[in-house]
Structures are given as C-alpha cells and as structure tokens.
Coordinates of C-alpha atoms in Angstrom, one line a residue:
M1 CA -13.3 -14.7 -30.4
A2 CA -13.8 -16.9 -27.3
R3 CA -12.9 -20.1 -29.2
G4 CA -9.7 -18.5 -30.5
C5 CA -8.8 -17.3 -27.0
L6 CA -9.3 -20.8 -25.6
L7 CA -7.0 -22.2 -28.2
N8 CA -4.3 -19.6 -27.5
A9 CA -4.6 -20.2 -23.8
A10 CA -4.2 -24.0 -24.3
S11 CA -1.1 -23.6 -26.4
G12 CA 0.3 -21.1 -23.9
R13 CA 0.1 -23.4 -20.9
H14 CA 2.7 -22.7 -18.3
P15 CA 5.6 -25.2 -18.7
G16 CA 5.8 -27.6 -15.8
Y17 CA 2.2 -27.0 -14.6
P18 CA 2.0 -29.4 -11.7
L19 CA -0.4 -32.3 -11.9
M20 CA -1.4 -33.2 -8.4
Q21 CA -4.3 -35.6 -8.7
H22 CA -2.6 -38.4 -6.8
Q23 CA -1.3 -36.3 -3.9
K24 CA -2.9 -36.3 -0.5
R25 CA -5.3 -33.5 0.1
R26 CA -7.1 -32.2 3.3
K27 CA -10.7 -32.1 2.4
D28 CA -11.8 -30.4 5.6
I29 CA -10.0 -27.1 4.7
R30 CA -10.1 -24.5 1.9
N31 CA -7.5 -21.7 1.7
V32 CA -8.7 -18.8 -0.4
A33 CA -7.6 -15.2 -1.0
I34 CA -9.9 -12.4 -2.0
I35 CA -8.4 -10.0 -4.6
A36 CA -9.7 -7.0 -6.4
H37 CA -9.1 -3.4 -7.4
V38 CA -9.4 -0.7 -4.8
D39 CA -12.9 -0.1 -3.5
H40 CA -14.6 -3.0 -5.4
G41 CA -16.0 -4.3 -2.1
K42 CA -13.6 -7.0 -0.8
T43 CA -13.8 -6.2 2.9
T44 CA -17.6 -5.6 2.8
L45 CA -18.0 -9.1 1.3
V46 CA -15.8 -10.6 4.0
D47 CA -18.1 -8.9 6.5
A48 CA -21.1 -10.6 4.9
L49 CA -19.4 -14.1 4.9
L50 CA -18.4 -13.7 8.6
K51 CA -22.0 -12.7 9.5
Q52 CA -23.6 -15.5 7.4
T53 CA -21.5 -18.2 9.0
G54 CA -21.8 -16.7 12.5
A55 CA -18.0 -16.5 12.9
Y56 CA -18.1 -12.9 14.2
E57 CA -20.6 -11.1 16.3
F58 CA -21.1 -7.6 14.8
K59 CA -21.9 -4.7 17.1
E60 CA -24.5 -2.1 15.9
G61 CA -23.1 0.0 13.1
E62 CA -19.8 -2.0 12.8
V63 CA -18.6 -2.5 9.3
T64 CA -15.4 -3.6 7.5
V65 CA -14.1 -5.4 10.5
M66 CA -11.0 -6.6 8.7
D67 CA -9.8 -3.0 8.1
S68 CA -8.8 -2.7 11.8
N69 CA -6.0 -0.2 11.2
D70 CA -6.8 3.5 11.7
L71 CA -5.2 4.4 8.4
E72 CA -7.3 1.8 6.6
R73 CA -10.5 3.2 8.1
E74 CA -9.6 6.8 7.3
R75 CA -8.7 6.1 3.6
G76 CA -11.3 3.4 3.0
I77 CA -8.8 1.0 1.5
T78 CA -7.1 -2.2 2.6
I79 CA -3.4 -1.8 3.2
F80 CA -2.3 -4.8 5.2
S81 CA -3.3 -8.4 4.5
K82 CA -5.4 -10.1 7.3
N83 CA -6.6 -13.6 7.9
A84 CA -9.9 -14.9 9.1
S85 CA -11.7 -18.2 9.1
F86 CA -15.2 -19.7 9.3
R87 CA -16.8 -23.1 9.1
Y88 CA -19.4 -24.1 6.5
K89 CA -20.7 -27.6 6.1
D90 CA -18.0 -29.0 8.4
V91 CA -15.2 -27.4 6.2
Q92 CA -13.0 -24.7 7.6
I93 CA -12.5 -21.9 5.1
N94 CA -9.4 -19.7 5.7
I95 CA -9.9 -16.5 3.9
V96 CA -7.3 -13.7 3.4
D97 CA -8.3 -10.1 2.6
T98 CA -5.5 -8.5 0.4
P99 CA -4.8 -4.9 -0.6
G100 CA -6.2 -3.8 -3.9
H101 CA -3.5 -1.1 -4.7
A102 CA -0.5 -2.1 -6.8
D103 CA 1.8 -0.2 -4.4
F104 CA 1.1 -3.0 -1.9
G105 CA 1.9 -5.7 -4.4
S106 CA 4.4 -7.4 -2.1
E107 CA 1.5 -8.1 0.3
V108 CA -0.5 -9.7 -2.5
E109 CA 2.4 -11.8 -3.8
R110 CA 3.1 -13.2 -0.3
I111 CA -0.5 -14.1 0.4
L112 CA -1.1 -15.9 -2.9
K113 CA 1.6 -18.4 -1.8
M114 CA -0.6 -19.5 1.1
V115 CA -3.8 -20.2 -0.8
D116 CA -5.2 -22.7 -3.4
G117 CA -7.8 -20.4 -5.0
V118 CA -8.9 -16.8 -5.3
L119 CA -12.1 -14.9 -5.3
L120 CA -11.6 -12.2 -8.0
L121 CA -14.0 -9.4 -7.2
V122 CA -15.0 -7.0 -10.1
D123 CA -17.4 -4.1 -9.7
A124 CA -20.6 -4.7 -11.7
F125 CA -20.5 -1.1 -13.0
E126 CA -16.8 -0.2 -13.3
G127 CA -15.5 -3.6 -14.7
P128 CA -11.9 -4.6 -14.6
M129 CA -9.5 -1.8 -13.6
P130 CA -5.7 -1.5 -13.6
Q131 CA -5.3 -3.2 -10.2
T132 CA -7.7 -6.0 -11.3
K133 CA -5.2 -6.8 -14.0
F134 CA -2.3 -6.6 -11.6
V135 CA -3.7 -9.0 -8.9
L136 CA -5.1 -11.4 -11.5
K137 CA -1.8 -11.6 -13.3
K138 CA -0.1 -12.6 -10.0
S139 CA -2.7 -15.3 -9.3
L140 CA -2.6 -16.8 -12.8
A141 CA 1.2 -17.0 -12.7
L142 CA 0.9 -19.2 -9.6
H143 CA -1.6 -21.5 -11.4
L144 CA -4.5 -20.6 -9.1
K145 CA -8.0 -21.0 -10.4
P146 CA -10.1 -17.9 -9.8
I147 CA -13.8 -17.6 -9.0
L148 CA -15.2 -14.5 -10.6
V149 CA -17.5 -12.6 -8.2
V150 CA -19.3 -9.7 -10.0
N151 CA -20.0 -7.6 -7.0
K152 CA -22.4 -4.6 -6.4
V153 CA -25.0 -6.0 -8.8
D154 CA -27.5 -3.8 -6.9
R155 CA -25.6 -0.6 -7.9
P156 CA -27.5 1.8 -10.2
G157 CA -26.2 1.5 -13.8
A158 CA -24.7 -2.0 -13.1
R159 CA -23.9 -3.9 -16.3
P160 CA -22.9 -7.4 -15.0
E161 CA -23.1 -9.3 -18.4
E162 CA -20.8 -6.7 -20.1
V163 CA -18.4 -6.8 -17.1
V164 CA -18.2 -10.7 -17.4
N165 CA -17.2 -10.3 -21.1
M166 CA -14.6 -7.7 -20.3
T167 CA -13.1 -9.9 -17.5
F168 CA -13.0 -12.9 -19.9
D169 CA -11.1 -10.7 -22.4
L170 CA -8.7 -9.8 -19.6
F171 CA -8.1 -13.5 -18.9
C172 CA -7.3 -14.0 -22.5
E173 CA -4.9 -11.0 -22.6
L174 CA -3.0 -12.6 -19.6
A175 CA -2.7 -16.0 -21.4
A176 CA -4.8 -17.9 -18.9
T177 CA -4.8 -21.7 -19.3
D178 CA -7.9 -23.8 -20.2
E179 CA -8.5 -24.7 -16.6
Q180 CA -8.3 -21.0 -15.5
L181 CA -10.6 -19.9 -18.3
D182 CA -13.3 -22.2 -17.1
F183 CA -14.0 -20.0 -14.2
P184 CA -17.3 -20.0 -12.3
I185 CA -19.3 -16.8 -12.1
V186 CA -21.1 -15.6 -9.0
Y187 CA -23.3 -12.5 -8.9
A188 CA -23.2 -10.8 -5.5
S189 CA -24.1 -7.8 -3.4
G190 CA -21.7 -7.8 -0.4
K191 CA -23.6 -4.9 1.1
E192 CA -26.9 -6.8 1.0
G193 CA -25.2 -10.2 1.9
R194 CA -26.6 -12.2 -1.0
A195 CA -25.3 -14.1 -4.0
S196 CA -26.6 -16.1 -7.0
L197 CA -25.2 -18.2 -9.9
E198 CA -27.6 -16.6 -12.4
L199 CA -28.6 -12.9 -12.7
D200 CA -32.3 -13.6 -12.7
E201 CA -32.1 -15.9 -9.6
E202 CA -33.6 -14.7 -6.3
S203 CA -31.3 -15.1 -3.4
K204 CA -31.4 -14.1 0.3
D205 CA -27.9 -15.2 1.4
L206 CA -24.4 -16.1 0.4
K207 CA -24.8 -19.9 0.2
P208 CA -24.3 -20.0 -3.6
L209 CA -20.9 -18.4 -3.1
L210 CA -19.9 -20.6 -0.2
D211 CA -21.0 -23.7 -2.2
T212 CA -18.9 -22.5 -5.1
I213 CA -15.8 -22.1 -2.9
L214 CA -16.3 -25.7 -1.6
H215 CA -16.7 -27.2 -5.1
R216 CA -14.2 -25.1 -7.1
V217 CA -11.3 -24.4 -4.7
L218 CA -9.0 -27.4 -4.5
P219 CA -8.4 -28.8 -1.0
P220 CA -4.8 -28.1 0.0
V221 CA -2.1 -30.7 -0.9
A222 CA -1.2 -31.9 2.6
D223 CA 0.9 -34.9 3.6
P224 CA 1.2 -34.9 7.4
D225 CA 3.7 -37.8 7.2
Q226 CA 6.4 -35.8 5.4
P227 CA 9.0 -33.7 7.4
F228 CA 7.6 -30.4 8.6
Q229 CA 7.9 -27.3 6.3
M230 CA 6.2 -23.9 6.7
L231 CA 6.8 -20.8 4.6
V232 CA 6.8 -17.5 6.5
T233 CA 4.6 -15.0 4.7
M234 CA 3.9 -12.5 7.4
L235 CA 5.3 -11.4 10.7
D236 CA 3.8 -10.1 13.9
Y237 CA 5.1 -9.2 17.3
D238 CA 3.9 -9.8 20.8
S239 CA 5.5 -8.3 23.9
Y240 CA 5.0 -11.5 25.8
V241 CA 6.1 -14.2 23.2
G242 CA 8.2 -12.1 20.9
R243 CA 8.2 -12.4 17.1
I244 CA 5.4 -14.4 15.6
A245 CA 5.8 -16.1 12.2
I246 CA 2.6 -16.4 10.1
G247 CA 2.2 -18.8 7.2
R248 CA 0.9 -22.0 5.8
I249 CA 2.2 -25.5 6.7
F250 CA 3.0 -27.2 3.4
H251 CA 4.2 -30.6 4.7
G252 CA 4.2 -32.5 8.0
R253 CA 2.9 -31.5 11.4
V254 CA 4.2 -29.5 14.3
K255 CA 3.6 -29.7 18.1
N256 CA 4.0 -27.1 20.9
G257 CA 7.5 -27.4 22.5
E258 CA 9.0 -29.2 19.5
P259 CA 12.5 -28.2 18.2
V260 CA 12.5 -26.7 14.7
A261 CA 15.0 -25.2 12.3
L262 CA 14.9 -21.8 10.5
V263 CA 16.3 -22.1 6.9
K264 CA 17.4 -18.6 5.9
R265 CA 17.5 -17.1 2.5
D266 CA 21.3 -17.5 2.3
G267 CA 21.1 -21.2 3.2
G268 CA 22.1 -20.7 6.8
I269 CA 20.3 -22.7 9.5
E270 CA 19.3 -21.5 13.0
K271 CA 17.8 -23.7 15.7
G272 CA 14.5 -22.8 17.5
K273 CA 11.8 -24.2 19.6
V274 CA 8.0 -23.8 19.2
T275 CA 6.7 -21.9 22.2
R276 CA 3.1 -21.2 20.9
I277 CA 0.9 -22.3 18.1
L278 CA -2.2 -20.1 17.2
K279 CA -4.9 -20.9 14.7
Y280 CA -7.6 -18.6 13.3
Q281 CA -11.2 -18.9 14.5
G282 CA -13.3 -16.1 13.0
M283 CA -11.3 -12.9 13.6
K284 CA -9.6 -14.3 16.7
R285 CA -6.4 -16.3 17.2
V286 CA -6.8 -19.4 19.5
E287 CA -4.1 -21.5 21.0
A288 CA -3.6 -25.0 19.7
E289 CA -1.3 -27.9 20.7
T290 CA -0.7 -29.2 17.2
A291 CA -1.1 -28.1 13.5
E292 CA -0.5 -30.0 10.3
A293 CA -0.1 -29.6 6.5
G294 CA -2.8 -27.3 5.1
D295 CA -3.3 -25.2 8.2
I296 CA -2.5 -21.4 8.2
I297 CA -1.0 -20.7 11.6
C298 CA 0.9 -18.3 13.8
L299 CA 4.0 -19.8 15.3
A300 CA 6.2 -18.3 18.1
G301 CA 9.6 -19.4 19.2
V302 CA 11.7 -18.7 16.1
E303 CA 13.1 -15.2 17.0
N304 CA 15.0 -14.3 13.8
A305 CA 12.4 -15.5 11.3
K306 CA 12.0 -13.2 8.2
V307 CA 9.4 -13.1 5.4
G308 CA 10.2 -15.7 2.7
E309 CA 12.2 -18.0 4.9
T310 CA 11.3 -21.6 5.8
I311 CA 10.6 -23.1 9.3
A312 CA 11.4 -26.8 9.0
A313 CA 11.9 -30.0 11.0
S314 CA 15.1 -29.8 12.9
E315 CA 16.2 -33.3 11.7
N316 CA 15.5 -32.5 8.0
P317 CA 15.9 -28.7 7.5
K318 CA 15.0 -28.1 3.8
A319 CA 13.8 -24.8 2.3
L320 CA 10.7 -24.2 0.3
P321 CA 11.0 -21.9 -2.8
T322 CA 11.4 -18.3 -1.6
I323 CA 8.9 -15.6 -2.5
K324 CA 9.9 -13.5 -5.5
I325 CA 9.0 -9.9 -4.9
D326 CA 8.9 -7.2 -7.6
E327 CA 11.6 -4.6 -7.4
P328 CA 11.0 -1.1 -6.0
T329 CA 10.4 1.7 -8.5
I330 CA 10.6 4.8 -6.4
S331 CA 12.8 6.1 -3.5
M332 CA 13.0 8.9 -1.0
N333 CA 15.6 10.0 1.6
F334 CA 14.5 9.9 5.2
C335 CA 16.3 11.8 7.9
H336 CA 15.7 12.8 11.5
N337 CA 14.0 16.3 11.9
T338 CA 16.7 19.0 11.7
S339 CA 14.4 22.0 11.8
P340 CA 14.5 24.6 14.7
L341 CA 11.0 23.1 15.7
S342 CA 12.4 19.6 16.3
G343 CA 11.0 18.1 19.5
K344 CA 8.3 20.8 19.9
D345 CA 5.5 18.9 18.3
G346 CA 5.1 16.0 20.6
G347 CA 7.6 13.7 18.9
R348 CA 9.2 11.0 21.1
F349 CA 11.7 9.6 18.6
L350 CA 14.0 12.3 17.3
T351 CA 17.4 10.8 16.4
S352 CA 18.9 9.0 13.5
R353 CA 19.3 5.9 15.7
H354 CA 15.5 5.9 16.2
I355 CA 14.8 6.2 12.5
R356 CA 17.3 3.5 11.7
E357 CA 15.8 1.0 14.2
R358 CA 12.3 1.7 12.9
L359 CA 13.2 1.2 9.2
E360 CA 15.1 -2.0 10.1
H361 CA 11.9 -3.3 11.8
E362 CA 9.9 -2.3 8.7
T363 CA 12.2 -4.2 6.3
M364 CA 11.7 -7.4 8.3
I365 CA 7.9 -7.2 8.0
N366 CA 7.4 -5.4 4.7
V367 CA 9.5 -7.2 2.0
G368 CA 8.6 -4.5 -0.6
I369 CA 10.7 -1.9 1.3
K370 CA 14.5 -1.6 0.9
V371 CA 16.7 0.7 3.1
E372 CA 20.2 1.9 2.4
E373 CA 22.3 4.2 4.5
V374 CA 23.7 7.5 3.0
D375 CA 25.7 10.4 4.4
N376 CA 27.5 8.2 6.9
G377 CA 24.2 6.9 8.4
E378 CA 22.6 10.4 8.9
R379 CA 20.2 9.8 6.0
F380 CA 18.5 6.7 4.7
K381 CA 17.5 5.9 1.1
V382 CA 14.1 4.1 1.4
S383 CA 12.8 2.4 -1.8
G384 CA 9.3 1.1 -2.4
R385 CA 6.7 0.3 -5.0
G386 CA 5.2 3.8 -5.3
E387 CA 4.4 7.0 -3.6
L388 CA 1.4 5.6 -1.7
H389 CA 3.5 2.7 -0.4
L390 CA 6.1 5.1 1.1
S391 CA 3.6 7.7 2.2
I392 CA 1.7 5.0 4.3
L393 CA 5.1 4.2 6.0
I394 CA 5.7 7.9 6.7
E395 CA 2.2 8.4 8.1
T396 CA 2.5 5.3 10.3
M397 CA 5.8 6.5 11.7
R398 CA 4.4 9.9 12.3
R399 CA 1.5 8.5 14.3
E400 CA 4.0 6.3 16.3
G401 CA 5.7 9.5 17.5
Y402 CA 8.6 9.8 15.0
E403 CA 9.8 13.2 13.7
L404 CA 11.5 13.1 10.3
E405 CA 12.1 14.9 7.1
V406 CA 11.8 13.3 3.7
S407 CA 13.0 14.3 0.2
R408 CA 11.1 14.5 -3.1
P409 CA 10.3 11.0 -4.5
K410 CA 12.6 9.9 -7.3
V411 CA 12.2 7.0 -9.7
I412 CA 14.8 4.2 -9.7
L413 CA 16.5 4.0 -13.1
K414 CA 18.2 0.9 -14.5
E415 CA 21.2 0.4 -16.8
V416 CA 20.7 -2.5 -19.3
E417 CA 23.3 -3.1 -22.0
G418 CA 24.5 0.6 -21.8
E419 CA 20.9 1.9 -22.1
T420 CA 19.1 3.8 -19.4
L421 CA 15.6 2.5 -18.6
E422 CA 12.9 4.0 -16.4
P423 CA 9.6 2.6 -14.9
V424 CA 6.5 3.5 -16.8
E425 CA 2.9 3.0 -15.7
E426 CA -0.5 2.2 -17.1
L427 CA -2.8 5.2 -16.4
I428 CA -6.6 5.3 -16.6
I429 CA -8.4 8.6 -16.4
E430 CA -12.1 9.1 -16.3
V431 CA -13.4 12.7 -16.7
E432 CA -16.5 14.7 -17.8
P433 CA -16.4 15.6 -21.6
L434 CA -16.0 19.3 -20.5
Y435 CA -12.4 18.6 -19.1
Q436 CA -11.2 16.1 -21.8
G437 CA -9.2 18.7 -23.8
S438 CA -7.4 20.2 -20.9
V439 CA -6.5 16.8 -19.5
I440 CA -5.1 15.6 -22.8
Q441 CA -3.1 18.8 -23.3
E442 CA -1.6 18.4 -19.8
I443 CA -0.9 14.7 -20.0
G444 CA 0.6 15.2 -23.5
G445 CA 3.1 17.7 -22.2
R446 CA 4.3 14.9 -19.8
K447 CA 5.1 12.7 -22.9
A448 CA 2.2 10.2 -22.3
E449 CA 1.2 7.8 -25.0
M450 CA -2.6 7.3 -25.4
K451 CA -3.6 3.6 -25.9
N452 CA -7.4 3.9 -25.9
M453 CA -10.3 6.3 -25.4
Q454 CA -14.0 5.6 -25.1
T455 CA -17.2 6.9 -23.7
S456 CA -18.4 5.0 -20.6
A457 CA -22.0 3.9 -19.9
V458 CA -22.7 7.1 -17.9
G459 CA -21.3 9.5 -20.5
T460 CA -17.8 10.2 -19.0
I461 CA -14.7 9.9 -21.2
R462 CA -12.3 7.0 -20.2
M463 CA -8.8 7.3 -21.5
E464 CA -5.9 4.9 -21.1
F465 CA -2.2 6.0 -21.3
I466 CA 1.3 4.7 -20.9
I467 CA 3.3 7.3 -19.0
A468 CA 6.7 7.5 -17.2
S469 CA 6.3 7.1 -13.4
R470 CA 8.2 10.4 -12.8
A471 CA 5.8 12.3 -15.0
L472 CA 3.0 11.4 -12.5
I473 CA 4.8 12.9 -9.6
G474 CA 2.8 16.1 -8.9
F475 CA 0.1 15.3 -11.5
R476 CA -2.7 14.2 -9.1
S477 CA -3.2 17.6 -7.4
E478 CA -3.1 19.4 -10.8
F479 CA -5.6 16.8 -12.2
L480 CA -8.1 17.3 -9.4
N481 CA -7.9 21.1 -9.8
M482 CA -8.3 20.8 -13.5
T483 CA -11.4 18.7 -13.2
R484 CA -12.9 20.5 -10.2
G485 CA -12.4 17.4 -8.1
T486 CA -14.7 15.2 -10.4
G487 CA -12.0 13.3 -12.3
I488 CA -10.9 9.8 -11.4
M489 CA -7.4 8.4 -12.1
Y490 CA -5.8 5.0 -11.4
H491 CA -2.3 3.8 -12.3
N492 CA 0.0 0.9 -11.7
F493 CA 3.5 -0.2 -12.8
F494 CA 3.7 -1.5 -16.4
E495 CA 7.3 -2.2 -17.2
Y496 CA 10.7 -0.5 -17.7
Q497 CA 11.2 1.4 -21.0
K498 CA 13.8 3.6 -22.6
F499 CA 14.4 6.8 -20.7
K500 CA 12.1 9.5 -22.1
G501 CA 14.3 12.6 -21.5
G502 CA 13.4 15.8 -19.7
L503 CA 9.9 16.5 -18.4
P504 CA 8.3 19.8 -17.3
S505 CA 8.8 20.6 -13.6
R506 CA 6.8 22.8 -11.2
Q507 CA 6.0 26.1 -12.8
S508 CA 5.5 28.1 -9.7
G509 CA 8.1 29.3 -7.1
V510 CA 7.6 29.4 -3.3
L511 CA 7.5 32.1 -0.6
I512 CA 10.2 31.5 2.0
S513 CA 10.2 32.9 5.5
Q514 CA 13.2 35.1 6.4
T515 CA 12.4 35.2 10.1
T516 CA 11.6 33.1 13.1
G517 CA 8.4 33.7 15.1
E518 CA 4.7 33.4 14.5
A519 CA 2.8 34.1 11.3
V520 CA 0.8 37.3 11.4
A521 CA -2.6 37.7 9.6
Y522 CA -1.7 41.1 8.3
A523 CA 1.5 39.8 6.7
L524 CA -0.3 36.8 5.2
W525 CA -3.0 39.1 3.8
G526 CA -0.3 41.0 1.9
L527 CA 1.2 37.8 0.5
Q528 CA -1.9 35.9 -0.6
E529 CA -2.2 37.9 -3.8
R530 CA 1.1 36.2 -4.9
G531 CA -0.3 32.7 -4.5
E532 CA -1.8 30.0 -2.2
I533 CA -0.8 30.3 1.5
F534 CA 0.3 27.2 3.5
V535 CA 0.4 28.6 7.1
H536 CA -2.3 29.8 9.5
P537 CA -2.1 33.1 11.5
G538 CA -0.3 32.3 14.7
G539 CA 1.5 29.3 13.1
A540 CA 5.2 28.7 13.9
L541 CA 7.7 30.1 11.5
Y542 CA 11.5 29.7 11.2
E543 CA 14.0 30.9 8.6
G544 CA 13.7 28.7 5.5
I545 CA 10.2 27.4 6.1
I546 CA 7.9 27.6 3.0
V547 CA 4.8 29.7 3.7
G548 CA 3.1 29.6 0.3
V549 CA 3.3 29.6 -3.5
N550 CA 4.7 32.4 -5.7
N551 CA 2.8 32.2 -8.9
K552 CA 5.4 34.3 -10.8
G553 CA 7.6 31.3 -11.1
H554 CA 10.6 32.1 -8.8
D555 CA 11.4 31.7 -5.1
L556 CA 10.9 34.8 -3.0
T557 CA 12.1 35.5 0.6
V558 CA 9.3 37.2 2.6
N559 CA 8.5 38.4 6.1
A560 CA 5.4 36.5 7.2
A561 CA 5.7 37.8 10.7
R562 CA 5.4 41.5 9.8
E563 CA 2.9 43.4 11.9
K564 CA 0.8 46.4 10.9
K565 CA 2.5 49.7 12.0
L566 CA 0.4 51.5 14.6
S567 CA -0.1 55.3 14.8
N568 CA -2.3 57.7 16.7
M569 CA -3.7 59.1 13.5
R570 CA -6.8 57.8 11.7
A571 CA -6.6 57.7 8.0
S572 CA -9.0 56.6 5.2
G573 CA -8.7 52.8 4.8
S574 CA -6.5 52.2 7.8
D575 CA -9.2 50.2 9.5
E576 CA -10.0 47.9 6.6
A577 CA -11.0 44.4 7.7
I578 CA -8.4 41.8 6.8
Q579 CA -9.9 39.1 4.7
L580 CA -7.8 36.0 4.5
I581 CA -8.4 33.2 2.0
P582 CA -8.3 30.0 4.1
P583 CA -4.8 28.4 3.9
R584 CA -4.4 25.0 2.4
E585 CA -4.7 22.2 4.8
M586 CA -1.4 20.4 4.3
T587 CA -1.6 16.7 3.5
L588 CA 1.3 14.3 3.1
E589 CA 0.3 13.3 -0.4
F590 CA 0.2 17.0 -1.6
A591 CA 3.5 17.8 0.2
L592 CA 5.4 14.9 -1.5
E593 CA 4.0 15.9 -4.9
F594 CA 4.6 19.6 -4.5
I595 CA 8.2 19.8 -3.4
E596 CA 11.3 20.2 -5.7
D597 CA 14.7 18.6 -5.2
D598 CA 16.0 21.5 -3.0
E599 CA 13.0 21.2 -0.6
L600 CA 12.0 18.8 2.1
V601 CA 8.8 17.7 3.9
E602 CA 9.0 18.0 7.7
V603 CA 6.8 15.4 9.3
T604 CA 5.9 15.5 13.0
P605 CA 3.0 13.9 15.0
K606 CA 1.1 17.2 14.9
N607 CA 2.2 19.0 11.7
I608 CA 3.3 18.6 8.1
R609 CA 5.5 21.5 6.9
L610 CA 7.4 22.3 3.8
R611 CA 10.9 23.8 4.1
K612 CA 14.0 24.5 2.0
R613 CA 16.8 21.9 2.3
Y614 CA 19.2 24.8 3.2
L615 CA 17.5 27.2 5.6
T616 CA 19.4 30.5 5.2
E617 CA 19.5 32.5 2.1
N618 CA 23.3 32.7 2.1
E619 CA 23.5 28.9 2.1
R620 CA 21.0 28.6 -0.8
R621 CA 23.0 31.1 -2.9
T622 CA 26.2 29.4 -2.2
K623 CA 24.9 25.9 -3.1
A624 CA 23.3 27.4 -6.3
R625 CA 26.7 28.9 -7.3
L626 CA 28.5 25.7 -6.7
K627 CA 25.9 23.8 -8.7
S628 CA 26.0 26.2 -11.7
G629 CA 29.8 26.4 -11.5

C-alpha cells in the first residue's frame, strides 16, 4: 500500500513546483508554523520550546503563554495566531502558533505564507482528526514539508505507531508529493518537555525536535540585494505609532526612516515611510534599525495597510501574490440593541455607527469576515467561516462594551449553472455504545450520509458523516443532552453540494413575556412544568422577551411577573414552599443554536437574552398574517 501511495504521489506532483536549489538562503533563520487539531497540544509544546531555549522566563504556575487572550484561556483553544522566536545553535527559529479549528482557517492560510516548514502535531491517542486534515491540506498545497510530531506519547492508551500509519494514509489521501511523504517523525510529550526520534529512546529534553527543525526545515529564500518586498499577513494597532503591519520580508532589506510604497489589492499605490521596525525576541518585540529578507517583522508607518497587500521599495513597487482566502459559509445579521433594556447593562457603544466602525475595523484585521449593510445601514450582514468564528467576534465585541442583537445563523447558498448548492461538512462523532442508536436516528433525520463507523481503542463508537451545514445548527446542544454530556463531535467544511431540501426545525415553542417588570419566583414556578426556564427570579423582563421553552410545540404568551394573591385566611396548601428548578445559564453558543428566524439574541456586557424580533403580540400576529397571505 505504501509503495502504491508513493507512486501516486509522484505522478500527482503539483505542476510548477518550484526548484530553488540555486537561490540564496539565510542559514541563520528558520521560519516554522505549528499546526494541529484543537487540543492536540500545540501551545503546550511551544511553552516547552521557550523554556528549553531560555527565551521566556516562566512564573510559577504559568502555562500556555501564547494563549494570552482571555477568550483563549477560558475556552482552552488558540483563536489568534501569534509569533515567538528563540535561538538554538546560533540559529534564530521563528515559530508561529496557529488556531486548530477550521472556523479560523483564514488565520492558518495567512500564517502558512510566512513559513518554510510546519510541525504537524497529532495526538498519540486520538490520531488525525477533521482539523488535522484541514490544516495539513493547506500546508501541502503550499509545498511545505511537514515534520510529524506525535504528541502526548505519555498519555494512557497512547498508540503512536498506529497513529503514524493513520497519518501516512492521510498524506496519501491528500496527494502529497514524494518529498512531502518523506516526513521525519518525532515522538514528544509537550507537557513533560521531552522528545525522541525513536519510541524506545530515553530523552530528557526537546533537543531531538530542535535538531530536526534545523536539519529538515529549509532556510528561507532570501536575497537582500533585490528590491524590498514584504507581504502583510497580520495587523496590530498601537495608540502611539498607529497601525502595525506584520509579515515576512521576501526580498531586499528595509531601514528605519526609509520611504516605502503600499501596493494595494486593486493595483493602486500609496506612499509611506517606515517609522518603526520591531523583531521578535522570545515573546517580546524589540526595536531594530534594519531588517532583511527572511525576517518576520512588525513595521509601522504605512497607515492604510491591509492583510494580503504588499509593502515594497518606493522606487520599484511590485506586488507579491495575494493571499487566497476560502469563502464564508455562514452569515448573521448584526444590529444595535433595540430592546427596552438598551444601555442599562453597562454598554458603552449603543448605536449603529458604533457597530459599523467596529465591524469595519474587524474586516481589516480578520480577512475571513465579510460585512454588508442592509436596511439602509441599520443592520449589517456579517459572513464568516462558521458559528464559532462569528460567536468569537460577538463575544469579543460584548467584552469591549458593545450592545447588539444578532439573528439566527444562516448558510450561504450558491447558484451554479442554474442549480442551488449549499455547504456540507465532514462530521465525526464519538459516543458510548449505549447512545449509538439514538444519535444515528437523530442525525439520519437531518439527512446525513454515513461514511464510516468503527470501534475505537477504548470501546467507544466513532462515526463519520457528510451533513449539510444548516443541519448542524442547533444539533450540538441536542447531542450533548442525548449523550448525557459524554459525546464528542468535530466538524469542518467539506465542499458545496446540491441543496438537500427541507430539514426538521425546532420542535418546541417558547414562553414569551407579556409584561415589563421583574420575574417573580411564584410565576416561574407555575411555568416550569411547561418546559425549561431561561430567567432567574428578580431578572428584568420586557414585553417580547423569551422566558423559557414550551414543550407543547407552539409559542405561548405568559405573565412571568405574576405575584401570589395574598389573603388573611389560611388554607391547606397555601404555604407550600416554592421549589424552582435552576434556570439555564444562558451561553452565546446555546442562544445562537436555539433561536428561530423570528427571534433574536440580545447581547450586552452583562447579559445574553432571547427575544422575539417583534416585541408586541399584535405586531407578531400582523407579520404572521402578511407572511401567510
């Protein structure tokens, strides 16, 4: 099988694969990205490399220093790409930690343009997962030669040899070239800070991995005598120096104070002047007077630079190939908060103008996001790579003090030769055998197509499906309930396929408040037998807010502020203790999955609420009649 795979890979060599043996290379630098599926240990391994080389002084208990964002620490995943560097044997190694989730694919695509090699991390127990395939496909397409790092070899149940075979099969499936198939293998434990080239080798540090990087990652092609060219792959902002362009210098050199030209995507040229050059040293940025081809730097002075554009020599402004970004697959409408509680939850940015400015800023930095104005600029259609991609943006805006309301996520359909196409995803589910039947029944009702099913090494059932992206909206919470929180699911974009027709929608209705005031425990006690409650006693209410679920399948207007009638007579049962089932703690992910087309999620710095798009019952009836008529 392996020989056949090698032959196929050789015949499937990418046309025009560059041969660069005679080009100048900087042997004192290696630029490498670290890519993997979510939670396979990228950031922990970077910690160990920084510690091994003395590039960062760790405080007691400090871990995952690259995940500096609050959201990253809370969720335990990498969301934003970050650079660091360290020296080993007189060579500077620039390493970039990338997100592992396909929703942040635009981050991965940009970063891979800056590097000459990748460390592909694969969990020694789980093996290659959907996002492993996604990130590997991107790196192979750019002709990068990966180093396979089988991480967590110290984990109970680890099966590193089997995982290596599974990864080799994945390389074959993705039509890797001969050179790419000849990948080195390193067995590592990022947590313990050790690596070895053979499973039975004893090792106390990461020197085998560092030596592999030096020997197997090509030095960057770098001719300092050519005209200066740098591709902008990330942006940052500093209140003192303004916008900062981050990227790799492909040709030439640049000095502080030197005039440069910005070559825009449309071919236009703007003049600029370098006001500051920053290089990476460990986790810090340090000022430098000059930089040359091969360096990854931060450059200030080009105020209108955008991701994918080229900063070039002013006397010879030529563009580098722009970054191709996968198209968005899902969209939501954003609007300023129009509820009666607007401005009462600590929000500082409350108007459409504030929302517009924030989204314009996001599109400059995050090339995976697209924004269009609708309803004369009152609402904004925001498109991204998935629910997680957009929910991270919403959560970030919320923490910055924005109040907004967002609609239900919708997939983006395409018309090709008169046929409607929709995005579909690869879905991998791992459950206990006890829940296998109910999961298959539920996923089958959503028109999923099963590709594979097998029993894993620990006895769980692993199933692979192809499923429409819109069929997954609202599925995660049902899946967790169905499997009592023990199930695991991963999915990522596969391709566009023929539209699959109607799909089942939410079966339950909602309980809608008819009054403004505060929720009363006595009223909620009477409502909880109808379904799950979303508000706490004493919580703010207004007409049209959703207070809970109606399991009978239709919407019901209720009075959640009704108090118990008092009398001067004592009767049997009148003093029964009110026993409330704890209301659901509302999360953004649940809210976006739960709502229907006529509902909105109200997002403020302090609260997440569900509401009807039209707050009064008369408005809702009128709109329903117009829709049916």
